[in-house]
Coordinates of C-alpha atoms and ligand atoms in Angstrom, one line a residue:
X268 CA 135.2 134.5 93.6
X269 CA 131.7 133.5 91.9
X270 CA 131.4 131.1 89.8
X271 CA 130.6 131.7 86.7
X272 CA 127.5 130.8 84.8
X273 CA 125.8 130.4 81.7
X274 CA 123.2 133.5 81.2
X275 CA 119.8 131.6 82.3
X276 CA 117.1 131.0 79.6
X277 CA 115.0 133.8 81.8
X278 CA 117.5 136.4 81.6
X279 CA 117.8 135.7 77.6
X280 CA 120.4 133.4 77.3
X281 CA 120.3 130.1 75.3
X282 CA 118.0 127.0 76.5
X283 CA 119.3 123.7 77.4
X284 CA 116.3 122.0 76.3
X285 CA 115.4 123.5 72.6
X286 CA 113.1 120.4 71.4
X287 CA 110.1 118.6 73.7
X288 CA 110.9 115.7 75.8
X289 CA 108.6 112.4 76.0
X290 CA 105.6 113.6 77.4
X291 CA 102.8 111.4 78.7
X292 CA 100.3 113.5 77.0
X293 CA 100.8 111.7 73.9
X294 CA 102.6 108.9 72.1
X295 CA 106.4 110.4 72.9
X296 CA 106.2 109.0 76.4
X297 CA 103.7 106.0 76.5
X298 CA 103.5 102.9 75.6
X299 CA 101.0 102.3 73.4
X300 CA 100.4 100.5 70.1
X301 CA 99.3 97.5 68.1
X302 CA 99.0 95.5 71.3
X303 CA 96.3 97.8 72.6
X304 CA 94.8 98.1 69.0
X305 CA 94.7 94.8 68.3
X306 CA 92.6 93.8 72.1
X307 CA 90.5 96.9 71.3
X308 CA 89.5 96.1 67.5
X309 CA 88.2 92.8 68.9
X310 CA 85.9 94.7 71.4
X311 CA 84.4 96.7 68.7
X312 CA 83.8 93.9 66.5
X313 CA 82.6 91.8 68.7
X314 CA 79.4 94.8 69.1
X315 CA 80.2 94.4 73.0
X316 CA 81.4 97.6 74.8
X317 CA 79.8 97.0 78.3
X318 CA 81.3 94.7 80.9
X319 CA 78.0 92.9 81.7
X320 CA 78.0 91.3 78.1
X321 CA 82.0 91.0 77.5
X322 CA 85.3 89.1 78.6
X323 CA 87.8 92.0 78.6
X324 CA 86.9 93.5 82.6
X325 CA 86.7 90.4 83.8
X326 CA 90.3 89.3 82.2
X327 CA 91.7 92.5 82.9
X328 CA 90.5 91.8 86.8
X329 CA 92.0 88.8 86.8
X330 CA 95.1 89.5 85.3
X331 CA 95.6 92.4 87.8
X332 CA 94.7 90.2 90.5
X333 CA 97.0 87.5 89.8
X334 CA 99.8 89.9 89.1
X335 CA 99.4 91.4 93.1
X336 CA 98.8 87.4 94.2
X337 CA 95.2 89.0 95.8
X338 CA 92.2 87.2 96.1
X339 CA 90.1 89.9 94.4
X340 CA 90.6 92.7 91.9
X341 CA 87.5 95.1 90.4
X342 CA 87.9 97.1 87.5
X343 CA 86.3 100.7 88.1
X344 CA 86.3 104.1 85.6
X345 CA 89.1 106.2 87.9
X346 CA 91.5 106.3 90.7
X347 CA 88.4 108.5 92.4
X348 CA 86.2 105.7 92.0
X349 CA 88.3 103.0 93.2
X350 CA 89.0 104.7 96.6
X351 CA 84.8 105.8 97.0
X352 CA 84.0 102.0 96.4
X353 CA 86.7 101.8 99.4
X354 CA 85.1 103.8 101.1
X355 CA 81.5 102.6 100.6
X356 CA 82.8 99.0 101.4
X357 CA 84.0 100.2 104.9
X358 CA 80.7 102.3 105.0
X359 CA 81.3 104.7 108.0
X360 CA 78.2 106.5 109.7
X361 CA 78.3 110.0 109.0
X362 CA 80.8 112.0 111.0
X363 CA 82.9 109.2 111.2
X364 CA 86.6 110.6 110.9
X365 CA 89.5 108.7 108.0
X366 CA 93.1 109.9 108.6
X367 CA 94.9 111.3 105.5
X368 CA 97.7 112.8 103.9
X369 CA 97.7 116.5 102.8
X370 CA 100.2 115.8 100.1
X371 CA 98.0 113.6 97.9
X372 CA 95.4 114.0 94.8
X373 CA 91.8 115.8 96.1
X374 CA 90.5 112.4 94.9
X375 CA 91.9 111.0 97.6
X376 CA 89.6 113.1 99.7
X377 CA 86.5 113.3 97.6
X378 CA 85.3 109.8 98.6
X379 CA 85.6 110.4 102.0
X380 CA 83.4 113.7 101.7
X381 CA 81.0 112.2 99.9
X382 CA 80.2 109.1 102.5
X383 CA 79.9 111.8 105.2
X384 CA 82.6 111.2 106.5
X385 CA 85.7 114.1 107.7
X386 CA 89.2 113.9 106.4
X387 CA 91.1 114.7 109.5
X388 CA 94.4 114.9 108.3
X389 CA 98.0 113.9 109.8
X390 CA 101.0 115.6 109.0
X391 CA 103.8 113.7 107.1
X392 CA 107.5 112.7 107.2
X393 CA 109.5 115.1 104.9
X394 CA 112.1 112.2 103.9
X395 CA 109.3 110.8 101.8
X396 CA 106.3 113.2 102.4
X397 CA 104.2 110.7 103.2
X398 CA 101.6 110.5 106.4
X399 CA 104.2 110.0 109.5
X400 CA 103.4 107.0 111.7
X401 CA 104.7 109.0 114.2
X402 CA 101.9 111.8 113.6
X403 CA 99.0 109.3 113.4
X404 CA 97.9 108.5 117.3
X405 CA 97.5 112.1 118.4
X406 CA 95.0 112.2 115.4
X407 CA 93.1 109.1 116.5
X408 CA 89.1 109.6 117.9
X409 CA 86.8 107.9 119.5
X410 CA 85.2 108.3 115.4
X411 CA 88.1 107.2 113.6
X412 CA 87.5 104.4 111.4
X413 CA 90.2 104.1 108.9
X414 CA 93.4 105.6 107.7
X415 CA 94.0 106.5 104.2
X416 CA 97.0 105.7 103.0
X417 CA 98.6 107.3 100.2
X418 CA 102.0 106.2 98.6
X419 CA 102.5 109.4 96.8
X420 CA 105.2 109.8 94.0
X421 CA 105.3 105.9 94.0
X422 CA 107.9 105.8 96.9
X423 CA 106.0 103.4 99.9
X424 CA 104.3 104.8 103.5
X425 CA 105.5 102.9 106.3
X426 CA 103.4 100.5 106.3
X427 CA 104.8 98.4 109.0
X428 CA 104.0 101.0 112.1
X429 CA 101.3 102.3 110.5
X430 CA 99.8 98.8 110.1
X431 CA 100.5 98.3 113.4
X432 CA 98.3 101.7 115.0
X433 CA 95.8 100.7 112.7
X434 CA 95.8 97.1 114.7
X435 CA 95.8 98.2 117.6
X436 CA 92.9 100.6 117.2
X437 CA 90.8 98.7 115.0
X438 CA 91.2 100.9 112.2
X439 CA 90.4 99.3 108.5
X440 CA 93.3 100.5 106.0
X441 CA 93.0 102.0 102.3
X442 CA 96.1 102.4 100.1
X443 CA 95.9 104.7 97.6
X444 CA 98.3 103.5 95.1
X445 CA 97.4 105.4 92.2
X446 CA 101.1 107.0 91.9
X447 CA 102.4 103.5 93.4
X448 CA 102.1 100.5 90.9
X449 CA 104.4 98.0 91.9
X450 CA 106.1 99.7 94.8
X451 CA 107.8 97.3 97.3
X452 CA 107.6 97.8 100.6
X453 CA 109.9 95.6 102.2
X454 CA 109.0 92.6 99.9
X455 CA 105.4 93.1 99.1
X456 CA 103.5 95.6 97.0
X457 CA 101.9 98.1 98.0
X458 CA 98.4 98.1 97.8
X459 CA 98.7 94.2 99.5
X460 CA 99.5 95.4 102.5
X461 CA 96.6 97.1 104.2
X462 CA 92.3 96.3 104.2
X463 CA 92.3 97.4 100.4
X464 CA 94.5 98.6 97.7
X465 CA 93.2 101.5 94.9
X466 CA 94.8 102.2 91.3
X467 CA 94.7 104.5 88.7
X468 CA 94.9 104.0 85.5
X469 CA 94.6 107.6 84.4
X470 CA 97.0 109.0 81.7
X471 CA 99.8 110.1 83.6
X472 CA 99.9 106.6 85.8
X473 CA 102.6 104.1 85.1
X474 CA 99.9 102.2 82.8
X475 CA 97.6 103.9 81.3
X476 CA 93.5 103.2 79.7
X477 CA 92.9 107.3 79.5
X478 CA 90.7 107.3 82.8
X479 CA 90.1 104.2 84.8
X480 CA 91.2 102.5 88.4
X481 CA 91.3 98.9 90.4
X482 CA 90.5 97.8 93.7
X483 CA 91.8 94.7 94.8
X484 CA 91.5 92.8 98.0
X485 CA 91.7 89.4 99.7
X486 CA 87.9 90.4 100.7
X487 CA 86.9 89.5 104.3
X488 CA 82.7 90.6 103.8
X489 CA 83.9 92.1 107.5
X490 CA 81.4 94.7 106.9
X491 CA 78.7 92.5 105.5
X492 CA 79.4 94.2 101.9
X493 CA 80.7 92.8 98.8
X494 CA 82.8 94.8 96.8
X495 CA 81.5 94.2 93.8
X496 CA 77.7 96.1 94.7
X497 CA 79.9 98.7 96.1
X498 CA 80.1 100.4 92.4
X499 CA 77.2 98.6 91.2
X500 CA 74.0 100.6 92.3
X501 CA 74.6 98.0 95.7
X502 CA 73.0 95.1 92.9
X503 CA 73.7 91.7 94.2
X504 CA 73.6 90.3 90.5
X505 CA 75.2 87.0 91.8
X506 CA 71.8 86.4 92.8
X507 CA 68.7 85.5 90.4
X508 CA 66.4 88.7 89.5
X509 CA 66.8 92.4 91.0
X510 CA 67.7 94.0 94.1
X511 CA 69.3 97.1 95.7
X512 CA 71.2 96.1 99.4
X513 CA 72.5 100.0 99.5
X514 CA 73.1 103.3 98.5
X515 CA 76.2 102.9 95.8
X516 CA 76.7 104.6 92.0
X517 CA 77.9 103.1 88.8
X518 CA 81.6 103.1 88.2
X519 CA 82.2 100.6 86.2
X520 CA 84.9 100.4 83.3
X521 CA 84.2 99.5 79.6
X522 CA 85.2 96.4 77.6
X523 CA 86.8 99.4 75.3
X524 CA 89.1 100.5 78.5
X525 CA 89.8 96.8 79.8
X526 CA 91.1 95.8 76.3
X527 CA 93.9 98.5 76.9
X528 CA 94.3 97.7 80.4
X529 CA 95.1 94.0 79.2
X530 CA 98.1 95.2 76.9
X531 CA 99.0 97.6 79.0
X532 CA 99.0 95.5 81.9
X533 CA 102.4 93.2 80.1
X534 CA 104.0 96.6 80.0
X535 CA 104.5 97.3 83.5
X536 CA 108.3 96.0 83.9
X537 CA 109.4 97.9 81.0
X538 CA 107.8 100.8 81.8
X539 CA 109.3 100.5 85.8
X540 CA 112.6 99.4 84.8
X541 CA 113.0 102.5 82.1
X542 CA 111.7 105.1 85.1
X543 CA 114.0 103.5 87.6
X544 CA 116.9 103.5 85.1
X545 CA 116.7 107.4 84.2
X546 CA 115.9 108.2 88.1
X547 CA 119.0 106.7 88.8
X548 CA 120.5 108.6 86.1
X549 CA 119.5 111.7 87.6
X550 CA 120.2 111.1 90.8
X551 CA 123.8 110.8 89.7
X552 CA 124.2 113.7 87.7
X553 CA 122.9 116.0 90.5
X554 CA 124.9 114.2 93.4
X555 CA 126.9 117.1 94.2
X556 CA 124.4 119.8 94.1
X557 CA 124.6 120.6 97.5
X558 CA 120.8 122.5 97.2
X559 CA 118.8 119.8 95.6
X560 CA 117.4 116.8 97.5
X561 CA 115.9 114.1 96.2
X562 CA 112.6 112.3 98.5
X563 CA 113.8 109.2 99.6
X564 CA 112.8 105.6 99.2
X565 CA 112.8 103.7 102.8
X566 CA 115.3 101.0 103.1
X567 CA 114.7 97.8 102.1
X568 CA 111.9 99.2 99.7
X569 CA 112.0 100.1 96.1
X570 CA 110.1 103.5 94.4
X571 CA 108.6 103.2 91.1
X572 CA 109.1 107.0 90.0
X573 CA 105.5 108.5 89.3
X574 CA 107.2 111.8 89.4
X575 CA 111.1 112.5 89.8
X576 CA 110.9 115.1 92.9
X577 CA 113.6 116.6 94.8
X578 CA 113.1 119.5 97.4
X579 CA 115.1 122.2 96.9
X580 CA 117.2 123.9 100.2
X581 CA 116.4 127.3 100.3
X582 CA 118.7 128.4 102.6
X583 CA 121.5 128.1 100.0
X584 CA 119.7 129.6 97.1
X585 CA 119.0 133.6 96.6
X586 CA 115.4 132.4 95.1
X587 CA 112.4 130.5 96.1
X588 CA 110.7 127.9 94.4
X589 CA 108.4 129.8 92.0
X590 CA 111.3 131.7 90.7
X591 CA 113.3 128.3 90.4
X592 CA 110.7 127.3 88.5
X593 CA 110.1 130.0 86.1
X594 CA 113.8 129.9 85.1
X595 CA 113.7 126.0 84.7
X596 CA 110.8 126.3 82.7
X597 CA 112.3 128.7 80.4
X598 CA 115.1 126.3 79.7
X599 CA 112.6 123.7 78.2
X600 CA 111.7 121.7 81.2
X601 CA 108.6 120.6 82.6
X602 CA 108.3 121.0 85.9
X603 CA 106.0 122.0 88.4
X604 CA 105.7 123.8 92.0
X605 CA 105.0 120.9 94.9
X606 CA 102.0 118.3 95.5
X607 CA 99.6 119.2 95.3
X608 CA 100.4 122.6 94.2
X609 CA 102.3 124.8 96.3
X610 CA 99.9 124.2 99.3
X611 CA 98.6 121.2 101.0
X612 CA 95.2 119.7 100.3
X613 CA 93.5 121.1 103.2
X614 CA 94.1 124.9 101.9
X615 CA 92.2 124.5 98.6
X616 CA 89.2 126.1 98.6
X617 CA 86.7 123.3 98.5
X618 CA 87.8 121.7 102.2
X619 CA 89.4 125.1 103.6
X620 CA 85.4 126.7 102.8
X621 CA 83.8 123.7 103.3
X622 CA 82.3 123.9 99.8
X623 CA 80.3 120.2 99.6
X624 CA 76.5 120.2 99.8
X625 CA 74.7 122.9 98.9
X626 CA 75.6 125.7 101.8
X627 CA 75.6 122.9 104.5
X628 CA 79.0 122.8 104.9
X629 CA 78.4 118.7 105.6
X630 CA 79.8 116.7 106.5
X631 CA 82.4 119.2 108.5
X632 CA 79.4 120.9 111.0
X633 CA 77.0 117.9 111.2
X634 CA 74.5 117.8 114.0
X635 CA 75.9 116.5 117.2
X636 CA 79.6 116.5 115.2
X637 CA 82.8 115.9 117.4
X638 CA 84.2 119.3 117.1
X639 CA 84.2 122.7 114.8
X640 CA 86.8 121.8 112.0
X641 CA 89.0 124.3 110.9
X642 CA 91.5 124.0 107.9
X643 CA 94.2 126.9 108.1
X644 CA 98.1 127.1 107.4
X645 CA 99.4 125.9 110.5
X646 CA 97.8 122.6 110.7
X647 CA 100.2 120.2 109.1
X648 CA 103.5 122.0 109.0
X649 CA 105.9 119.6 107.6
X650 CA 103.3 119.0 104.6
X651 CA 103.7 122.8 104.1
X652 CA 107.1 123.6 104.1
X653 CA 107.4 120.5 101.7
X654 CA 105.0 122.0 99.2
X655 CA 106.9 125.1 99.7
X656 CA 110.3 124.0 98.8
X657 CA 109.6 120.7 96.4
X658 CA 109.6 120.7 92.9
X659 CA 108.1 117.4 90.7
X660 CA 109.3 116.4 87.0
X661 CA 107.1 114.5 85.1
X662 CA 108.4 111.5 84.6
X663 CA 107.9 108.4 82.1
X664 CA 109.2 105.3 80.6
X665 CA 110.3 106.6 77.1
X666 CA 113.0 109.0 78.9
X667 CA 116.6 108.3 77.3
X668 CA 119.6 108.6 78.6
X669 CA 120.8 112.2 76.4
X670 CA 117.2 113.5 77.9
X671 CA 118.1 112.7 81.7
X672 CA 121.5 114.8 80.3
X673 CA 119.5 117.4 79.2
X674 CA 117.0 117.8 82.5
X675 CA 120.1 117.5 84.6
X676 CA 122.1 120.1 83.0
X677 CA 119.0 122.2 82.9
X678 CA 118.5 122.3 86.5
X679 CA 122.5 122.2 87.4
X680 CA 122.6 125.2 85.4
X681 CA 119.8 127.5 87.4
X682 CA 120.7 126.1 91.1
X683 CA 124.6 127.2 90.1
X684 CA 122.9 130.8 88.9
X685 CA 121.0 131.0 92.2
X686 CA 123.5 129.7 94.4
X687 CA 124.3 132.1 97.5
Ligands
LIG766 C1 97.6 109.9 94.9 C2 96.3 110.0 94.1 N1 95.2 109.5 94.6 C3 94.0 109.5 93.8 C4 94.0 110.0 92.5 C5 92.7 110.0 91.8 O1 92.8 109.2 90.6 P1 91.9 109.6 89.3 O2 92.5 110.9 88.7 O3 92.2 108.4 88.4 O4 90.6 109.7 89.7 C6 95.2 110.5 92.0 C7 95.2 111.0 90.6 O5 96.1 111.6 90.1 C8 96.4 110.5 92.7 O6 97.6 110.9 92.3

């Protein structure tokens, strides 16, 4: 007999969500207040808004630093930047090939296009969706000179084999923790684990100064390079008067920013704790769904819930994602179709047309280049039957426990009306 169900939203019934949720587009879901008014009303009076002349970068630097136990942490204006000063530090020649993940942010990309270098890109383990150790070797060249890391949704890579390839090949490691603050992978963070770690401090992140990022390292000078000229027009200011060691822009964050990022900063374990809590809570309300899956945390680790994401098994539902989607939508919730959309990275436009400099098509056909690159479904087929059948909630620390209710009825409501 089939079970019966309320009329969905879609089809004109009533909506389980009727009033908006925290959001982290505005006060609702963040964490912001007189802490961060107070550090910022002392930048503006003291007439100082650039780091050159102020206190706050450098404190905020420090204080980031010493929370990760790392030698070295730089303040920077995105999560964009941090990973480009990466990338400048490790300074490949053009040509040179970085293994990625195609289920990350196209900033994660961007700084490796713009150092001339080609994003070759390794398909990833669907319990997480992120890069497989298992897929990395066949990916490896006689160009490779890194691997990107990203810990996307803020549950960890495996860092041990994938540290491991990367030793044994000589390959320098970023992480790309800008949806990973305080992720433990098998007692240490991410971000401490490889060559270099990158933040993001943009709005959505787990702390927030509106745009902004962090590198931090225990800094080796391995490739002759400080990381500090690596954002600062390659300026070796440590030194007496002015000089230029290398090509490098300007991405440094203001006093304005860093006074946020200080309050902010003393936030963190509430704002993990409160995502952890209501993932949990969800986790438990949908247990029995038989067609919703949560991504998975490896053992020993812990996930600090950038998004809430669950794939959805098709093969029990008489819909696919986009429909799931609509009809979750039109009972109140936020929600959206895969990362990074419904398709991995490499089939947006910019990489899959080579749309970079000009009408070169650089650096993917450079002169005496390895081989033709080509970017077309097919390539990384786990990352695309993941962005097929995932669905992300956007998560944040001001979620209560009657809201978790209301998301998990929401979506126990539409897979029940879908169910085969
Ligand atoms: C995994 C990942 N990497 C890199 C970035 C780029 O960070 P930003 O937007 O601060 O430049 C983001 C931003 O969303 C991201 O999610």
């Amino acid at each position: 007999m089939p079970i019966k169900v309320d009329k969905l939203a879609i089809d004109g019934g009533r909506q389980v969500i009727e009033f908006p949720l925290p959001t982290i587009k505005n006060a609702t879901g963040r964490l912001i207040g007189e802490e961060e008014m107070t550090l910022v009303k002392e930048v503006i009076e003291s007439g100082c808004l650039a780091y050159l002349y102020g206190e706050k970068v450098a404190e905020f630097e420090k204080r980031f630093a010493e929370l990760y136990q790392i030698k070295h942490g730089v303040a920077v204006s995105s999560g964009t930047a941090a990973l480009h000063t990466a990338m400048i530090y490790l300074d490949p020649d053009p040509g040179d090939e970085i293994l990625v993940s195609p289920i990350t942010d196209m900033g994660s990309v961007i700084p490796v296009l713009y150092q001339q270098a080609i994003p070759v890109f390794v398909d990833v383990d669907p319990f997480n969706q992120n890069m497989d150790p298992q897929a990395i070797e066949a990916k490896i060249s006689s160009r490779t000179r890194g691997i990107m890391v990203t810990h996307i949704y803020g549950s960890p890579a495996d860092m041990g084999p994938i540290m491991e390839i990367a030793r044994k090949h000589d390959l320098f490691v970023i992480e790309d923790c800008a949806q990973a603050h305080m992720t433990e992978y098998r007692g240490r963070l991410a971000g401490t684990i490889g060559n270099i770690g990158c933040f993001s401090f943009q709005q959505s992140k787990h702390i927030t100064t509106g745009d902004g990022g962090m590198v931090i390292a225990d800094e080796d000078q391995r490739f002759g390079r400080r990381l500090r000229e690596c954002f600062d027009k390659g300026w070796p200011r440590h030194k007496p008067g002015r000089d230029h060691n290398f090509l490098a822009p300007n991405y440094h964050m203001t006093e304005l920013q860093a006074a946020v990022g200080i309050a902010q900063i003393q936030k963190y374990s509430i704002s993990i704790v409160a995502r952890r809590e209501a993932a949990a809570k969800l986790d438990n309300l949908l247990r029995e769904e038989e067609a919703f899956e949560p991504i998975g945390t490896l053992p020993d680790c812990r996930q600090t819930y950038f998004y809430y994401t669950f794939r959805l098994k098709l093969e029990l539902l008489r819909a696919n994602t986009e429909t799931i989607i609509k009809a979750l939508t039109a009972e109140g919730l936020t929600c959206e179709h895969g990362y990074p959309g419904p398709i991995p990275l490499y089939l947006y436009k910019m990489i899959r047309e080579k749309k970079t400099f000009g009408k070169s098509g650089w650096p993917f056909n450079l002169p005496g280049g390895r081989k033709k690159w080509n970017f077309e479904e097919g390539l990384c087929p786990q990352a695309e039957k993941c962005c097929r059948e995932t669905v992300i909630l956007p998560w944040n620390e001001r979620l209560q426990s009657d809201h978790v209710e209301l998301i998990g009825a929401a979506i126990g409501k539409v897979l029940n009306a879908y169910k085969k």
